[in-house]
PDB file of C-alpha atoms in Angstrom:
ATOM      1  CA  UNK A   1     -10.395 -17.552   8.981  1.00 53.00           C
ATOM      2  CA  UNK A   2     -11.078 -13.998   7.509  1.00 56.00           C
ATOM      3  CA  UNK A   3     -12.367 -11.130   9.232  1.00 57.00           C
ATOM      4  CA  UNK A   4     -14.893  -9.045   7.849  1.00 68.00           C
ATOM      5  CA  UNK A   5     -13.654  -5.993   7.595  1.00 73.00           C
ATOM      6  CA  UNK A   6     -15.830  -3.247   9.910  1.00 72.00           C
ATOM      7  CA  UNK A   7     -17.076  -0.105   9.480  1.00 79.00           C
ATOM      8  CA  UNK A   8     -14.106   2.581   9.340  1.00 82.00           C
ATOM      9  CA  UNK A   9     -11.203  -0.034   9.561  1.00 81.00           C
ATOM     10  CA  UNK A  10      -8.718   1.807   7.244  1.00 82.00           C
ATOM     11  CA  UNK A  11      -9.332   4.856   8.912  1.00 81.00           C
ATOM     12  CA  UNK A  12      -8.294   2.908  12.380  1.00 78.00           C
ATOM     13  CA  UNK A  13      -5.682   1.372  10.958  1.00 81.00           C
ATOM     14  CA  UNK A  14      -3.995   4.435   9.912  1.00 78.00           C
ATOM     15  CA  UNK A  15      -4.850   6.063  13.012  1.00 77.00           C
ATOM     16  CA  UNK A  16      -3.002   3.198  15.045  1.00 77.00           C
ATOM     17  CA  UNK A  17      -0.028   2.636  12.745  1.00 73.00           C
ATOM     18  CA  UNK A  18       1.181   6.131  12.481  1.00 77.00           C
ATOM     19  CA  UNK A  19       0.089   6.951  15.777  1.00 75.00           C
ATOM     20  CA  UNK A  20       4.054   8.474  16.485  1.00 77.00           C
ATOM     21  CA  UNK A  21       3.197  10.991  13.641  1.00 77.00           C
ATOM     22  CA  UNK A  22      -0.056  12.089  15.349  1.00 81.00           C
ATOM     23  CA  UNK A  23       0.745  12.338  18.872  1.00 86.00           C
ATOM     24  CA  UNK A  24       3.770  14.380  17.838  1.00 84.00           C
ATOM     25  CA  UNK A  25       1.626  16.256  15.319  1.00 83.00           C
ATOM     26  CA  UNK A  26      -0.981  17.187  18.247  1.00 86.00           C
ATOM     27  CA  UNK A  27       1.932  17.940  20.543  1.00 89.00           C
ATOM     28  CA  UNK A  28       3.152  20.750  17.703  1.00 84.00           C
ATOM     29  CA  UNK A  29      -0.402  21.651  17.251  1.00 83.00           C
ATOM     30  CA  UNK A  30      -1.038  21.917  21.086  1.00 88.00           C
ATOM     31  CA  UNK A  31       2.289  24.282  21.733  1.00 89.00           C
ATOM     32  CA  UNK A  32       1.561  26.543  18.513  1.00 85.00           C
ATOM     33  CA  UNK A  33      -2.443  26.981  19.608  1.00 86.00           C
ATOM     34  CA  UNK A  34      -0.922  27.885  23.122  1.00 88.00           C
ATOM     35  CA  UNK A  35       2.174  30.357  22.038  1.00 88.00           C
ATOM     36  CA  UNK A  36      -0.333  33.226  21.119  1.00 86.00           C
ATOM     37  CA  UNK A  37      -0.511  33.801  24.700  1.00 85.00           C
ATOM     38  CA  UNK A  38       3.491  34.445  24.623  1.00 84.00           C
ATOM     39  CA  UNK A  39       3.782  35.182  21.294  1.00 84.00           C
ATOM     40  CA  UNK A  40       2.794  38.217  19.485  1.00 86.00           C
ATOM     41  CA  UNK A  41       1.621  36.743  16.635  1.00 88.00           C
ATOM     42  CA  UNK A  42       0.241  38.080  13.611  1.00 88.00           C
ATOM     43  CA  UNK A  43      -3.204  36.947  13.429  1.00 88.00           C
ATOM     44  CA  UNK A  44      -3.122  36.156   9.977  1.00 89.00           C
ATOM     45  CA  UNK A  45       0.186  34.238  10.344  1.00 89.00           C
ATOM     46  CA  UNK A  46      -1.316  32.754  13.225  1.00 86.00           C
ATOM     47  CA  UNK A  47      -4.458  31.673  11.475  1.00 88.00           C
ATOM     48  CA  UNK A  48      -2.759  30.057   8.440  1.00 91.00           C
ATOM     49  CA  UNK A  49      -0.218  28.156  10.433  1.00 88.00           C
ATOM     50  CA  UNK A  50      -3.103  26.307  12.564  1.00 88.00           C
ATOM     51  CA  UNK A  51      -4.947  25.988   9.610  1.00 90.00           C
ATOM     52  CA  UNK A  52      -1.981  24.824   7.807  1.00 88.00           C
ATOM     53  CA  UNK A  53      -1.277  22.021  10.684  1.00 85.00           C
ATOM     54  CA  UNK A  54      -4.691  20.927  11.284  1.00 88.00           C
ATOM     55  CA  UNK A  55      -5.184  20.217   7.229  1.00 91.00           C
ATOM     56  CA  UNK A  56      -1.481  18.578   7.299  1.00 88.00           C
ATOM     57  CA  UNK A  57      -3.155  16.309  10.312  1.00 88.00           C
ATOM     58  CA  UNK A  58      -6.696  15.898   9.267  1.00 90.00           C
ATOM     59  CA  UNK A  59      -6.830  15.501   5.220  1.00 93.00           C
ATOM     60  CA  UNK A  60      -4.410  12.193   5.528  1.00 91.00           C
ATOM     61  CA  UNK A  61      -7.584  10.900   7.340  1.00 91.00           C
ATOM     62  CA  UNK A  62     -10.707  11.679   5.155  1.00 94.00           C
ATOM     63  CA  UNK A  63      -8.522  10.295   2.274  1.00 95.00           C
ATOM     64  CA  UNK A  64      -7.888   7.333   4.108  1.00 93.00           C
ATOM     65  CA  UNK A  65     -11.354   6.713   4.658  1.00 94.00           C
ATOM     66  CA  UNK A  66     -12.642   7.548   1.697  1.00 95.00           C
ATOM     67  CA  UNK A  67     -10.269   5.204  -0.303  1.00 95.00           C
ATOM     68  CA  UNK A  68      -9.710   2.342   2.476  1.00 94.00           C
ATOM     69  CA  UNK A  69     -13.407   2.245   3.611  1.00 94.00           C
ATOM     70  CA  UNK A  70     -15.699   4.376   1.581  1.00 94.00           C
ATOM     71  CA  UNK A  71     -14.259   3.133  -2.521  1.00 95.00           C
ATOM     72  CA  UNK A  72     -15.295  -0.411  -2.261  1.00 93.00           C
ATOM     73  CA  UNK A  73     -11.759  -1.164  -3.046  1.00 96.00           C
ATOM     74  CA  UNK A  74     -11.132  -3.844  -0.735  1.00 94.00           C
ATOM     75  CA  UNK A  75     -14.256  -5.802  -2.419  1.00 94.00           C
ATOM     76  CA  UNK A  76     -11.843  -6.489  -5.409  1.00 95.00           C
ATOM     77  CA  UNK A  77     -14.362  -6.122  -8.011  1.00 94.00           C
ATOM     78  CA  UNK A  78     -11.707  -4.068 -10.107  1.00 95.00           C
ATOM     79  CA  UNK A  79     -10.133  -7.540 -10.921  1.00 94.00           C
ATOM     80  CA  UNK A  80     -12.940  -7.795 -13.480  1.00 90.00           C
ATOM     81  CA  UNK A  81     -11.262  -4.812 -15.838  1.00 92.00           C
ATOM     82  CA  UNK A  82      -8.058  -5.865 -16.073  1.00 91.00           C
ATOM     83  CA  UNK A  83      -8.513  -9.189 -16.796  1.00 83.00           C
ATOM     84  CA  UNK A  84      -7.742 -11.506 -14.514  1.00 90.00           C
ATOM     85  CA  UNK A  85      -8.252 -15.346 -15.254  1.00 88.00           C
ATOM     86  CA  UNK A  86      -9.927 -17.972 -12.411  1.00 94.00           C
ATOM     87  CA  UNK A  87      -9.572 -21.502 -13.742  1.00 93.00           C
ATOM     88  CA  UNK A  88      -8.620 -24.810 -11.941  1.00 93.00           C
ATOM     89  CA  UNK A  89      -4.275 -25.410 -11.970  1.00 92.00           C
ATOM     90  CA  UNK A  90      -3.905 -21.140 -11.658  1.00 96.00           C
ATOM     91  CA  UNK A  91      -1.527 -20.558  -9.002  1.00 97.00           C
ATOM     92  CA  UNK A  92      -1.602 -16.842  -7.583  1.00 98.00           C
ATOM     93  CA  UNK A  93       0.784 -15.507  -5.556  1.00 98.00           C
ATOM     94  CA  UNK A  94      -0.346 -11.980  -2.994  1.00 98.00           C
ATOM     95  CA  UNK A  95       3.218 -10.961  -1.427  1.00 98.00           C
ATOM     96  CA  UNK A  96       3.088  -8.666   1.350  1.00 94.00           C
ATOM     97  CA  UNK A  97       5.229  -6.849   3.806  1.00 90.00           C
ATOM     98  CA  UNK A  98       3.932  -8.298   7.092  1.00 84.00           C
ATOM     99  CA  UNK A  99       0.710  -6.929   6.569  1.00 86.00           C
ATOM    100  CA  UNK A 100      -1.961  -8.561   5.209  1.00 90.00           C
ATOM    101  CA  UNK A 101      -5.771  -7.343   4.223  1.00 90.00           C
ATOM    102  CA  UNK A 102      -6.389  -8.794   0.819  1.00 94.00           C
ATOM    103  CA  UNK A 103      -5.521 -12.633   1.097  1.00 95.00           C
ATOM    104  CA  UNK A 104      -8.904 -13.844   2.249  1.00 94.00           C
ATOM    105  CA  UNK A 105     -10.338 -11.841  -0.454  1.00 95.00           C
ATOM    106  CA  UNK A 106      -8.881 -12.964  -3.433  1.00 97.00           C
ATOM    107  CA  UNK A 107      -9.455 -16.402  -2.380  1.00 96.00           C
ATOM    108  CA  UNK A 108     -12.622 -15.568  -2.092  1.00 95.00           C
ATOM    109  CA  UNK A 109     -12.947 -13.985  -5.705  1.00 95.00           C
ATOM    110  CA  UNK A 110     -11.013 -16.379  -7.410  1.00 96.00           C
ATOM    111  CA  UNK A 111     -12.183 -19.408  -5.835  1.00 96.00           C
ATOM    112  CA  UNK A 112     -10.420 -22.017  -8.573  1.00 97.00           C
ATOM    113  CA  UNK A 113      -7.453 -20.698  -8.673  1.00 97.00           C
ATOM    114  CA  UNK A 114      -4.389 -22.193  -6.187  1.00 97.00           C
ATOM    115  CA  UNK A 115      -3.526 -19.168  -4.134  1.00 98.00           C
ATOM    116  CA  UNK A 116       0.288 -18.999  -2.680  1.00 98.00           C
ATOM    117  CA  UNK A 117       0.709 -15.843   0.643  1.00 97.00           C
ATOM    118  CA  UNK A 118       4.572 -14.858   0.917  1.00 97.00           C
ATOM    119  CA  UNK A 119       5.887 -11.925   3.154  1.00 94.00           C
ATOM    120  CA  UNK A 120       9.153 -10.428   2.464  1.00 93.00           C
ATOM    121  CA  UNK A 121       8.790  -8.121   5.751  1.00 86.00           C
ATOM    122  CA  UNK A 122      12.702  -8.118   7.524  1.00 81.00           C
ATOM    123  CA  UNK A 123      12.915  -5.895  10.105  1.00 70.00           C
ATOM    124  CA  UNK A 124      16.803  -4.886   9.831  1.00 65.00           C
ATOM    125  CA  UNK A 125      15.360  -3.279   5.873  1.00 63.00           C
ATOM    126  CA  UNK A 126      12.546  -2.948   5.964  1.00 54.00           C
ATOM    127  CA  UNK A 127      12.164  -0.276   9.446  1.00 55.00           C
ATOM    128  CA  UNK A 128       9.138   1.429   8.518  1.00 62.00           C
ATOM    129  CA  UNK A 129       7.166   2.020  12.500  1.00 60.00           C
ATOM    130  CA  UNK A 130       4.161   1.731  10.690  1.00 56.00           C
ATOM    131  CA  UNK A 131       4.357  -1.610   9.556  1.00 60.00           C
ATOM    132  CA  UNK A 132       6.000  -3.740  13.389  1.00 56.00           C
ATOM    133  CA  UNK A 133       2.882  -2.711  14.234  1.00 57.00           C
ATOM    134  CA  UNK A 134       0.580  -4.021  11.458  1.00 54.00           C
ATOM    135  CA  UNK A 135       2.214  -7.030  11.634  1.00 55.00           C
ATOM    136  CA  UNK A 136       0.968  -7.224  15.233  1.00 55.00           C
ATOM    137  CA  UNK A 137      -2.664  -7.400  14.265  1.00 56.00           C
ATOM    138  CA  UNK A 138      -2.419  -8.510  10.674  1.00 62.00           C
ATOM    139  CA  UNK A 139      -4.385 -12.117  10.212  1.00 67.00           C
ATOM    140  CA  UNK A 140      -2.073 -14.537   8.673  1.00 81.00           C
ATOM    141  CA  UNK A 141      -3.440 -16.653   5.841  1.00 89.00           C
ATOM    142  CA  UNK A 142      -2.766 -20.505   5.703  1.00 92.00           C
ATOM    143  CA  UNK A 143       0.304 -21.727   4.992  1.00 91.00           C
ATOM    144  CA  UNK A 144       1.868 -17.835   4.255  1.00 93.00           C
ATOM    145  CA  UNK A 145       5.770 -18.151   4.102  1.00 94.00           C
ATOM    146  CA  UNK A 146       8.198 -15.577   4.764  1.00 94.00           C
ATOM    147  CA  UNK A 147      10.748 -14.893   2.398  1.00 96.00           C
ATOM    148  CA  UNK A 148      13.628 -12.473   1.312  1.00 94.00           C
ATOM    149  CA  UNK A 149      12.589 -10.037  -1.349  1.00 94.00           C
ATOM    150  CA  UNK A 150      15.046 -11.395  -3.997  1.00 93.00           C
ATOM    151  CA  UNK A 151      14.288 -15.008  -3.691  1.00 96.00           C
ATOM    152  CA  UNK A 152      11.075 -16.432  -4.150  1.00 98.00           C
ATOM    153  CA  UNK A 153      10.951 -20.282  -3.591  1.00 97.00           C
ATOM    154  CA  UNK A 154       9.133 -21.091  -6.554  1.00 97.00           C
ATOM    155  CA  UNK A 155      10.252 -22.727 -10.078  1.00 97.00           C
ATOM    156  CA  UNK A 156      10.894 -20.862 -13.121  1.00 97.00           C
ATOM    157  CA  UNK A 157       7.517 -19.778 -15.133  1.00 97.00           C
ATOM    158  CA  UNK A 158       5.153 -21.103 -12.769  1.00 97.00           C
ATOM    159  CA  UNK A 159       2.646 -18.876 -11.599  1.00 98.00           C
ATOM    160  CA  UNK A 160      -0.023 -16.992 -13.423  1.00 97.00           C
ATOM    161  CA  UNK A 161      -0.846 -13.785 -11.176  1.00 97.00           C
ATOM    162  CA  UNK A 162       1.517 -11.706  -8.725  1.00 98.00           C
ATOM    163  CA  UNK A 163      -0.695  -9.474  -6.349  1.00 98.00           C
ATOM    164  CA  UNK A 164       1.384  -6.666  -4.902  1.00 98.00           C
ATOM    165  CA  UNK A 165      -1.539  -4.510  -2.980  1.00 97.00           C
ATOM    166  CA  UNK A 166       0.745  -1.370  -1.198  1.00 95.00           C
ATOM    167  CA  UNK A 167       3.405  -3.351  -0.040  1.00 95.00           C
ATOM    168  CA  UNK A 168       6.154  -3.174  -2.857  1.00 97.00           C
ATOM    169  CA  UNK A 169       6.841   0.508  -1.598  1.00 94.00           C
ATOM    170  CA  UNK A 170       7.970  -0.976   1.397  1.00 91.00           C
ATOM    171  CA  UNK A 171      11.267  -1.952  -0.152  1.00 94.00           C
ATOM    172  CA  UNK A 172      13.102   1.196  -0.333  1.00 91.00           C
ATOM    173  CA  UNK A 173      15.839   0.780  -2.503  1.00 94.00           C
ATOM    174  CA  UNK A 174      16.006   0.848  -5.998  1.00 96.00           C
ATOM    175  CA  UNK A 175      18.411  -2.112  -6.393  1.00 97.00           C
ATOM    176  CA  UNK A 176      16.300  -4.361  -3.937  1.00 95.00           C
ATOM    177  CA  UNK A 177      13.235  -3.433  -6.277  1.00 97.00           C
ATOM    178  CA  UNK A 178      14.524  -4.488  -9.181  1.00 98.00           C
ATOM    179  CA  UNK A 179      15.634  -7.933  -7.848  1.00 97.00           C
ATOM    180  CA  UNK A 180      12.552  -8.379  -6.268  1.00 98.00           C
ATOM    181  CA  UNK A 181      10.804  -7.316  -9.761  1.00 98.00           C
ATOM    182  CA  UNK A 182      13.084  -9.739 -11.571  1.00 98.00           C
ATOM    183  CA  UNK A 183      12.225 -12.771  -9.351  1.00 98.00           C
ATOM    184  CA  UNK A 184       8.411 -11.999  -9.641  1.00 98.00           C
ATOM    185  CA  UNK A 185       8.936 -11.797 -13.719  1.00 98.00           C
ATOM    186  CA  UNK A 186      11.033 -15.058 -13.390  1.00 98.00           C
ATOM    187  CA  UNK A 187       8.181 -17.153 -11.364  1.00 98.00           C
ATOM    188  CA  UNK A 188       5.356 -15.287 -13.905  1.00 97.00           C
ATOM    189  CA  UNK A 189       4.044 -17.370 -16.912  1.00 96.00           C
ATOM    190  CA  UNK A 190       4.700 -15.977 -20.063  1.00 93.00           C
ATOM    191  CA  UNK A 191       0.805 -14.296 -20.550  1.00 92.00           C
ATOM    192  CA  UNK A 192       1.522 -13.673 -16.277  1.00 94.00           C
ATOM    193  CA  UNK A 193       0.965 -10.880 -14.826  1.00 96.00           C
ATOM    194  CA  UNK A 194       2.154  -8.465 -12.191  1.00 98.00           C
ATOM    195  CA  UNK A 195      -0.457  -6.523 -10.366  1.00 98.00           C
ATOM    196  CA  UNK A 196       0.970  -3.501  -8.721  1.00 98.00           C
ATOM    197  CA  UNK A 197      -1.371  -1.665  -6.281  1.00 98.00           C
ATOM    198  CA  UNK A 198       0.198   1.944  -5.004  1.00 98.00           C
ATOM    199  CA  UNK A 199      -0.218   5.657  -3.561  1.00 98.00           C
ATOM    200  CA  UNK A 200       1.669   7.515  -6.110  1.00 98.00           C
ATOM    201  CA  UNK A 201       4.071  10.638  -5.026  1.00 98.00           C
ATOM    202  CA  UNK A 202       1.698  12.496  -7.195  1.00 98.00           C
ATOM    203  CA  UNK A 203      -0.263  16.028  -6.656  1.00 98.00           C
ATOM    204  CA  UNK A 204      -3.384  14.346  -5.593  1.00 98.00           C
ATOM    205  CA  UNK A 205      -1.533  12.265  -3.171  1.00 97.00           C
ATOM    206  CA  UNK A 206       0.470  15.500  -2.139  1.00 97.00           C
ATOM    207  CA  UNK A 207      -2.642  17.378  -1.044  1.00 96.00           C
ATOM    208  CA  UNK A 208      -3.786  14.122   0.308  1.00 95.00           C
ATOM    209  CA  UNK A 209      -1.195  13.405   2.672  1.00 92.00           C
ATOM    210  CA  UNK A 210       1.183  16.509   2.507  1.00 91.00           C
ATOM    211  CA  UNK A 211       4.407  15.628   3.177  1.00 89.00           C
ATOM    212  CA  UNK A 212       3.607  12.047   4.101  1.00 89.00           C
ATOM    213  CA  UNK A 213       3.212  11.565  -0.042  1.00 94.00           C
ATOM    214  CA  UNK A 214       7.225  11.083  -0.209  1.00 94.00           C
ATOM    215  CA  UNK A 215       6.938   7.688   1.262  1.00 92.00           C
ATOM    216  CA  UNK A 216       5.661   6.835  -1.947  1.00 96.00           C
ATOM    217  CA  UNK A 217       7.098   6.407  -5.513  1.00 98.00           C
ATOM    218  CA  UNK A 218       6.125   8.546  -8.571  1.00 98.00           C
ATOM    219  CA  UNK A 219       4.644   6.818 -11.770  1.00 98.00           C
ATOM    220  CA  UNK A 220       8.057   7.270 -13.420  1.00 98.00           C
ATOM    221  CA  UNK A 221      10.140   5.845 -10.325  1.00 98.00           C
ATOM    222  CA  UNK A 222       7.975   2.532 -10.815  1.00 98.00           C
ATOM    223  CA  UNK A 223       8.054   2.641 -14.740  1.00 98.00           C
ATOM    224  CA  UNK A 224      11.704   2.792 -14.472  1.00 98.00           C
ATOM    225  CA  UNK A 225      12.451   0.122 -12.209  1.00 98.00           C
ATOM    226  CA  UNK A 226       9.819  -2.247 -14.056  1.00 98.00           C
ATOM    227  CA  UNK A 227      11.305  -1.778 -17.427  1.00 97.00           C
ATOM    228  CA  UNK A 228      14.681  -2.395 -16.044  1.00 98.00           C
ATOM    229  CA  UNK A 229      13.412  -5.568 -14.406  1.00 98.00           C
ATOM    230  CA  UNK A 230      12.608  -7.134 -17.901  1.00 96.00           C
ATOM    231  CA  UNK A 231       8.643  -5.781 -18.207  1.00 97.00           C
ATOM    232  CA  UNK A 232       7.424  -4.968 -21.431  1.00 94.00           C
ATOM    233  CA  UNK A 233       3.984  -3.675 -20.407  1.00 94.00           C
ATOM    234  CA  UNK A 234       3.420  -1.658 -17.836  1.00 97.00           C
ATOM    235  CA  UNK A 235      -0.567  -0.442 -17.956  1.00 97.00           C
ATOM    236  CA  UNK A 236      -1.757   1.928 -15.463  1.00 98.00           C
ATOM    237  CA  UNK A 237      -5.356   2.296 -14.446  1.00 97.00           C
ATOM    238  CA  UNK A 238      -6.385   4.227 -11.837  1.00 97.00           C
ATOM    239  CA  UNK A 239      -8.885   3.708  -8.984  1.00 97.00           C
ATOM    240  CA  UNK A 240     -10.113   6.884  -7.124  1.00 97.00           C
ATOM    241  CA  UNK A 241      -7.245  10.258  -7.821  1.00 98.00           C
ATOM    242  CA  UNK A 242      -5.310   8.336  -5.269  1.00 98.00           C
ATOM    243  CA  UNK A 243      -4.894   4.955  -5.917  1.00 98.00           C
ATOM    244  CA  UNK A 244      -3.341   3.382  -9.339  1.00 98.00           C
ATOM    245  CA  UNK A 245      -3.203  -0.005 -10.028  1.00 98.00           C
ATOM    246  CA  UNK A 246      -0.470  -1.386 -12.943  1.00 98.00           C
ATOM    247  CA  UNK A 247      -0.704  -4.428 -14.716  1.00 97.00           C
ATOM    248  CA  UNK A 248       2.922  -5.519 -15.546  1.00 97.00           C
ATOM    249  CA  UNK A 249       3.409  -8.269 -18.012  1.00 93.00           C
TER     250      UNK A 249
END
């Protein structure tokens, strides 16, 4: 059954996910704040290190909320401009990595279409803290299958859409991606698609999430391991500075 998402969700979410990155953030913050009574700091320094820290701990979470609760992204109504087909004997496929917001949804928005949940989430790869504990909470849609990110059980040219909503980052190595790319491109329809939803290790992204931005993958990183998983069209369009969303035929 889906959950309606509540007020301020994504901001939660991140908040409980990374929680290990903010308690040890507030624990740096905490002993910096307290060495000017040890310390003889420069006041200046002082000021632009504590400044420096609470940005680095505060920004990641107005972005968050802006994109994850404030954007509308999570009503889907971007499917509309990068056309996306809903007729009766369309089989979708949304593959996650054990966490799982966007299921219900495009059920929901593409009501005719036959819609297939797979999550490629293994613990011994993929060891990301963040995401054990998504899984925890995450609501599973019917009939969602686990699977290993270079297999998926399906038969040659057989599904019209591949929904990849920020999970495919998830999968760290470049090899794994492009097997996992080449599977998705061997299950796609010819006129299939591939819809890739990520952060970008950008400069928006950068003053967004400071040095959190390197868990994701540049623009190039992902062009490169598309083209070398067989894609000839790789279009980007992007949804707030800090969101873009490819469409990989």
């Amino acid at each position: 059954m889906e959950l309606k998402r509540h007020k301020y969700q994504g901001l939660l979410n991140v908040l409980s996910f990374n929680r290990h990155f903010y308690v040890f953030g507030l624990i740096v913050f905490a002993s910096i704040a307290l060495s000017q009574f040890v310390v003889n700091w420069n006041q200046n320094v002082f000021f632009l290190v504590i400044m420096g820290f609470a940005y680095g701990l505060l920004m990641p979470l107005f972005v968050s909320s802006y994109v994850y609760d404030y954007s509308e992204f999570y009503d889907l109504d971007w499917l509309k401009k990068i056309d996306i087909t809903d007729d009766k004997g369309n089989i979708n496929l949304n593959i996650n990595a054990g966490f799982d917001e966007t299921s219900f949804i495009i059920k929901r928005k593409l009501p005719n279409s036959k819609l297939q949940v797979y999550d490629f989430y293994d613990e011994q790869q993929h060891t990301e803290p963040a995401i054990a504990r998504a899984r925890k909470v995450s609501v599973l849609y019917p009939n969602t299958e686990q699977i290993v990110s270079n297999k998926i059980p399906l038969e040659d040219h057989s599904v019209d859409h591949i929904f990849l909503i920020f999970a495919a980052h998830e999968i760290r190595s470049k090899d794994e991606q492009i097997q996992f790319f080449k599977e998705c491109k061997r299950v796609c329809k010819s006129n299939g698609s591939v819809i890739l939803v990520e952060h970008l290790r950008d400069l928006p992204n950068f003053l967004a999430f400071s040095i959190g931005f390197t868990h994701f993958f540049s623009k190039k990183a992902w062009q490169s391991v598309l083209y070398a998983s067989g894609y000839s069209s790789v279009h980007e369009m992007k949804f707030t500075p800090f969101v873009s969303i490819f469409n990989c035929r």
